[in-house]
Amino acid sequence: GLSQRLQDTFKRLRGRGKLSEKDVKEVLREVKLALLEADVNFKVVRTFIARVQERAVGEEVMNSLTPAQQVIKIVRDELTELMGGSAVQLRFEGKPPYIIMLCGLQGSGKTTTAGKLAKYWQKQGRRPLLVACDIYRPAAVKQLQVVGESLNIPVFALNGQDPVVIAAEALEYAKNHNHDLIILDTAGRLHIDAELMGELQRIRERVPVYRTILVVDAMTGQDAVTVAEEFNNAINIDGVILTKLDGDARGGAALSVRSVTGKPILFGGFGEKSDALEVFHPDRMAGRILG
Amino acid sequence: MTEELYEELEAILIQADLGVEASVGLVETLRQRAKAEKIKAAEELRWLLKDELKKLIGEPGVLIKNPSGPTVVMIVGVNGTGKTTSVGKLAYHLAEQGQKVVLGAADTFRAAAIEQLEIWGERAGAAVIRHQMGSDPAAVAFDAVQAGLSRRADYILIDTAGRLHTQTNLMQELEKVGRVIGRAMDGAPHEILLVVDATTGQNALNQAKLFAKAVPITGIILTKLDGTAKGGIVAAVVNTLRVPVKFIGIGEGVEDLKPFDTEAFVEAIFD
Ligand SMILES: Nc1nc2c(ncn2[C@@H]2O[C@H](COP(=O)(O)OP(=O)(O)OP(=O)(O)O)[C@@H](O)[C@H]2O)c(=O)[nH]1
Ligand SMILES: Nc1nc2c(ncn2[C@@H]2O[C@H](COP(=O)(O)OP(=O)(O)OP(=O)(O)O)[C@@H](O)[C@H]2O)c(=O)[nH]1
Ligand SMILES: [Mg+2]
Ligand SMILES: [Mg+2]
């Protein structure tokens, strides 16, 4: 991995005292390659390298007995810092019911995550209501209903209504049935689909959405930046959930998404079961990205 | 020929998810060709690169047709890539061509997976063979093949549950489904298509390698090309598995499955 490659690089550079500009480039190139292989976006990598450049070839590295390890530590610290430093807890403040709207590309894991969030917050004493706002995908409503049933958490669904109306009706229902938390599961959509992005905007105009969360697949490649940027520009997301982290994707998309939106990654999805949700830890993710 | 130009081209490839190794390799080949062919113009260089990329990705493949009896197609891949939707689209496309299609709902795990495929079956006019949620996927696949044989279907498409290539037990399950299909009919499955999401980065290569260890992949379906992702990872997948890309998914509707076109795919990378 990067550790071995940097060790080899420093072996070659050892005993030269000060690093030449070419040597500096070589060390940084290894870091750049590792990040690109981990699916961090090309432009994000460029910005990141510029950020760590000075430290990565400065005093603390050159005077170290283990310069390769020192570079790794610096890179890892910077990655962690860039992804928010420490875990972020979503707080519920103000007047309930709190509406959480999940959105994202097709197949990213929204419906599954809706169930996980409902269970997670129910354990913390909330009374969640799941809302089926995906009226397009075959059996999407049924999918959420099956998820809700398995968790004994109610699912609000309406036949033949558009998602904006469903969200509004769900809010009324929640108030009348003492639910303090509403989780809107929306249809997967492309960030370049003006009509469907408009639908999300209309939902936010119609009901007071407390938090808008973008659900992103951890194996997403270079496109993560474009997707996150477009969603953020259109509906101002509050946070991100990274799914399918139980696989072996390095997850560079985490850095890309955080980098371009400035919004925190709140949770990670680690499996298909309803308990496979963990608070996101930037430091663990940094280590994983470096591989 | 400036160094900047080569770097620019390398950046395009990397941002298309071709991967660092493949991108660097292609640009290196480009440098050598440019030198050998005395290339002077930037447009010529770009054309050469497209040419090399087309060679790397290879020709499109076509859906296998069993000359004697139904053709059994198994659809596999990690979670959420578009398998069920692609099965539905393929069924529709085949039915439009007058082929008789039977579907096997072998995802017995995920909530409403069976119901989802049943709706696609209705759209395509294809019978759906199913059991209960939680039943043995191999048993469903077996029954689907048997049903296809007795009904003299032209195609039997088996939808399987999404699974991560790192889940050993689920990869073993997939292997078993493949074997059981072979017991229902000699030589089946005739086609095993790996569904890859175009938004996927380098992980698609790991996916391809491990899925190919479990079952003999014969082709790729690259989905969600209607987004902004270029799907460049498919180049590495094709070269590692030595199988062609057969179809692309360009949307969520019945008509949104097209035969792969290498030229159009490469052009889109440079758009
Ligand atoms: N292994 C794993 N699978 C997951 C995870 N999250 C979701 N999945 C699976 O990913 C697939 C897609 O999940 P869905 O919840 O249907 O995704 P979605 O975003 O609602 O999809 P659309 O509504 O079609 O956009 C399913 O097979 C899920 O079981 C995760 O954290 N790990
Ligand atoms: N835009 C777009 N969406 C697609 C395409 N193919 C599939 N989808 C969508 O992607 C989502 C997931 O599709 P599925 O067919 O459920 O994926 P799957 O691989 O069967 O998922 P699991 O069985 O849960 O692993 C759905 O919302 C589909 O409509 C495509 O080519 N383009
Ligand atoms: Mg969904
Ligand atoms: Mg499916």
Coordinates of C-alpha atoms in Angstrom, one line a residue, chain A residues 29-253:
Chain A
R29 CA 2.9 11.8 -6.3
E30 CA 2.7 8.6 -4.2
V31 CA 0.1 10.2 -2.0
K32 CA -1.8 11.5 -5.0
L33 CA -1.9 8.0 -6.6
A34 CA -3.1 6.4 -3.4
L35 CA -6.0 8.9 -3.1
L36 CA -7.0 8.5 -6.8
E37 CA -7.0 4.7 -6.4
A38 CA -9.2 5.2 -3.5
D39 CA -11.7 7.1 -5.7
V40 CA -11.1 10.6 -4.3
N41 CA -12.1 13.1 -7.0
F42 CA -9.2 14.3 -9.2
K43 CA -9.7 18.0 -8.4
V44 CA -10.2 17.3 -4.7
V45 CA -6.9 15.4 -4.7
R46 CA -5.2 18.3 -6.3
T47 CA -6.5 20.7 -3.7
F48 CA -5.6 18.3 -0.9
I49 CA -2.0 17.8 -2.1
A50 CA -1.5 21.5 -2.2
R51 CA -2.8 21.6 1.4
V52 CA -0.5 19.0 2.7
Q53 CA 2.5 19.9 0.6
E54 CA 4.4 22.0 3.1
R55 CA 3.9 19.7 6.0
A56 CA 4.5 16.5 4.0
V57 CA 8.1 17.5 3.1
G58 CA 8.8 19.8 5.9
E59 CA 11.0 19.6 9.0
E60 CA 8.9 17.1 10.9
V61 CA 9.3 14.6 8.1
M62 CA 12.9 15.2 7.1
N63 CA 14.1 15.0 10.7
S64 CA 12.1 11.9 11.4
L65 CA 13.7 8.4 11.7
T66 CA 10.6 7.1 9.9
P67 CA 9.7 9.7 7.3
A68 CA 7.3 7.5 5.4
Q69 CA 5.3 6.9 8.5
Q70 CA 5.4 10.6 9.3
V71 CA 4.0 11.5 5.9
I72 CA 1.2 9.0 6.4
K73 CA 0.4 10.4 9.7
I74 CA 0.2 13.9 8.3
V75 CA -1.9 12.8 5.4
R76 CA -4.2 10.9 7.7
D77 CA -4.6 13.8 10.1
E78 CA -5.4 16.2 7.2
L79 CA -7.9 13.8 5.8
T80 CA -9.6 13.4 9.2
E81 CA -9.6 17.1 9.7
L82 CA -11.1 17.7 6.2
M83 CA -13.9 15.2 6.9
G84 CA -14.9 17.1 10.1
G85 CA -12.4 15.9 12.7
S86 CA -14.7 14.1 14.9
A87 CA -18.1 12.4 14.7
V88 CA -21.1 14.7 14.4
Q89 CA -24.3 14.0 16.3
L90 CA -27.6 15.2 14.8
R91 CA -29.5 17.0 17.5
F92 CA -33.3 17.5 17.6
E93 CA -34.0 21.0 18.6
G94 CA -37.1 23.2 18.4
K95 CA -40.6 22.0 17.9
P96 CA -41.5 18.5 16.7
P97 CA -42.4 16.8 14.5
Y98 CA -38.9 16.8 12.9
I99 CA -38.9 16.0 9.2
I100 CA -35.9 14.2 7.8
M101 CA -35.8 14.0 4.0
L102 CA -33.6 11.3 2.4
C103 CA -32.5 11.9 -1.2
G104 CA -29.9 10.6 -3.6
L105 CA -29.1 8.7 -6.8
Q106 CA -30.9 5.6 -7.8
G107 CA -30.0 2.5 -5.7
S108 CA -27.8 4.4 -3.2
G109 CA -29.6 2.8 -0.2
K110 CA -32.2 5.4 0.8
T111 CA -35.2 3.0 1.5
T112 CA -33.0 0.6 3.5
T113 CA -31.4 3.6 5.4
A114 CA -34.8 5.1 6.2
G115 CA -35.6 1.9 8.1
K116 CA -32.3 2.0 9.9
L117 CA -32.7 5.6 10.9
A118 CA -36.2 5.0 12.2
K119 CA -35.0 2.1 14.3
Y120 CA -31.9 4.1 15.5
W121 CA -33.9 7.1 16.7
Q122 CA -36.7 5.0 18.1
K123 CA -34.2 3.4 20.4
Q124 CA -33.3 6.9 21.5
G125 CA -37.0 7.5 22.5
R126 CA -38.4 9.0 19.3
R127 CA -41.7 8.0 17.8
P128 CA -40.9 7.8 14.1
L129 CA -43.2 7.7 11.1
L130 CA -41.8 6.4 7.8
V131 CA -43.2 8.1 4.7
A132 CA -43.3 6.5 1.2
C133 CA -42.6 9.4 -1.1
D134 CA -41.3 7.2 -4.0
I135 CA -44.3 6.7 -6.2
Y136 CA -42.3 5.7 -9.3
R137 CA -40.2 2.7 -8.6
P138 CA -42.1 -0.6 -9.0
A139 CA -43.0 -1.8 -5.5
A140 CA -41.1 1.0 -3.7
V141 CA -44.0 1.7 -1.4
K142 CA -44.4 -2.0 -0.7
Q143 CA -40.6 -2.2 0.0
L144 CA -40.9 0.5 2.7
Q145 CA -44.0 -1.1 4.1
V146 CA -42.2 -4.4 4.5
V147 CA -39.3 -2.6 6.1
G148 CA -41.7 -0.8 8.5
E149 CA -43.5 -4.0 9.4
S150 CA -40.3 -5.8 10.3
L151 CA -39.5 -3.0 12.6
N152 CA -43.0 -2.4 13.9
I153 CA -42.7 1.2 12.8
P154 CA -45.7 2.7 11.0
V155 CA -45.5 3.6 7.3
F156 CA -47.5 6.4 5.8
A157 CA -48.5 6.0 2.1
L158 CA -51.1 7.5 -0.2
N159 CA -52.3 6.1 -3.4
G160 CA -52.3 8.3 -6.5
Q161 CA -50.8 11.4 -4.9
D162 CA -47.7 13.2 -5.7
P163 CA -44.8 13.2 -3.2
V164 CA -45.4 16.8 -2.1
V165 CA -49.0 16.1 -1.2
I166 CA -47.9 12.8 0.5
A167 CA -45.3 14.8 2.6
A168 CA -47.9 17.3 3.6
E169 CA -50.5 14.7 4.5
A170 CA -47.9 12.7 6.4
L171 CA -47.2 15.8 8.6
E172 CA -50.8 16.1 9.4
Y173 CA -51.0 12.4 10.2
A174 CA -47.9 12.6 12.4
K175 CA -49.3 15.5 14.4
N176 CA -52.6 13.7 14.9
H177 CA -50.9 10.4 15.9
N178 CA -48.2 11.7 18.2
H179 CA -45.2 11.0 16.0
D180 CA -42.4 13.4 16.7
L181 CA -40.1 12.3 13.9
I182 CA -41.0 11.9 10.2
I183 CA -38.6 10.2 7.7
L184 CA -39.4 10.9 4.1
D185 CA -38.0 8.2 1.7
T186 CA -37.9 9.8 -1.8
A187 CA -37.3 8.3 -5.2
G188 CA -33.8 7.9 -6.5
R189 CA -33.1 10.6 -9.1
L190 CA -30.4 12.1 -11.2
H191 CA -28.9 15.5 -10.1
I192 CA -29.4 16.5 -13.8
D193 CA -33.1 15.7 -13.8
A194 CA -34.5 19.2 -13.4
E195 CA -38.1 18.0 -12.9
L196 CA -37.2 15.6 -10.1
M197 CA -34.8 18.0 -8.4
G198 CA -37.6 20.5 -8.5
E199 CA -39.8 17.9 -6.7
L200 CA -37.4 17.9 -3.8
Q201 CA -37.5 21.7 -3.8
R202 CA -41.3 21.7 -3.7
I203 CA -41.3 19.2 -0.8
R204 CA -39.1 21.6 1.2
E205 CA -41.3 24.5 0.3
R206 CA -44.5 22.6 1.3
V207 CA -43.3 21.1 4.6
P208 CA -40.7 22.3 7.2
V209 CA -37.9 19.9 6.5
Y210 CA -35.6 19.7 9.5
R211 CA -32.7 18.0 7.9
T212 CA -32.1 17.0 4.2
I213 CA -29.7 14.0 4.0
L214 CA -28.0 12.9 0.9
V215 CA -27.5 9.2 0.7
V216 CA -24.3 8.2 -1.2
D217 CA -23.0 4.8 -2.1
A218 CA -19.4 4.3 -0.7
M219 CA -18.3 2.8 -4.0
T220 CA -19.1 6.0 -6.0
G221 CA -16.2 7.1 -8.1
Q222 CA -15.2 10.4 -9.6
D223 CA -18.8 11.5 -10.1
A224 CA -19.4 11.9 -6.4
V225 CA -18.3 15.5 -6.5
T226 CA -20.8 16.5 -9.3
V227 CA -23.6 14.7 -7.6
A228 CA -23.0 16.2 -4.2
E229 CA -22.5 19.7 -5.6
E230 CA -25.7 19.6 -7.7
F231 CA -27.8 18.2 -4.8
N232 CA -26.4 20.8 -2.5
N233 CA -26.9 23.7 -4.9
A234 CA -30.5 22.6 -5.6
I235 CA -31.7 21.8 -2.0
N236 CA -29.0 22.7 0.4
I237 CA -28.3 19.4 2.1
D238 CA -27.6 19.3 5.8
G239 CA -25.6 16.0 5.9
V240 CA -24.7 12.8 4.2
I241 CA -25.0 9.1 4.8
L242 CA -22.4 6.8 3.2
T243 CA -23.8 3.3 2.5
K244 CA -22.4 -0.1 1.7
L245 CA -19.3 0.5 3.8
D246 CA -19.4 -3.2 4.7
G247 CA -17.8 -3.8 1.3
D248 CA -14.1 -3.2 0.4
A249 CA -14.6 0.1 -1.5
R250 CA -11.9 2.5 -0.2
G251 CA -14.6 5.2 0.0
G252 CA -12.8 8.3 -1.4
A253 CA -16.2 9.6 -2.2

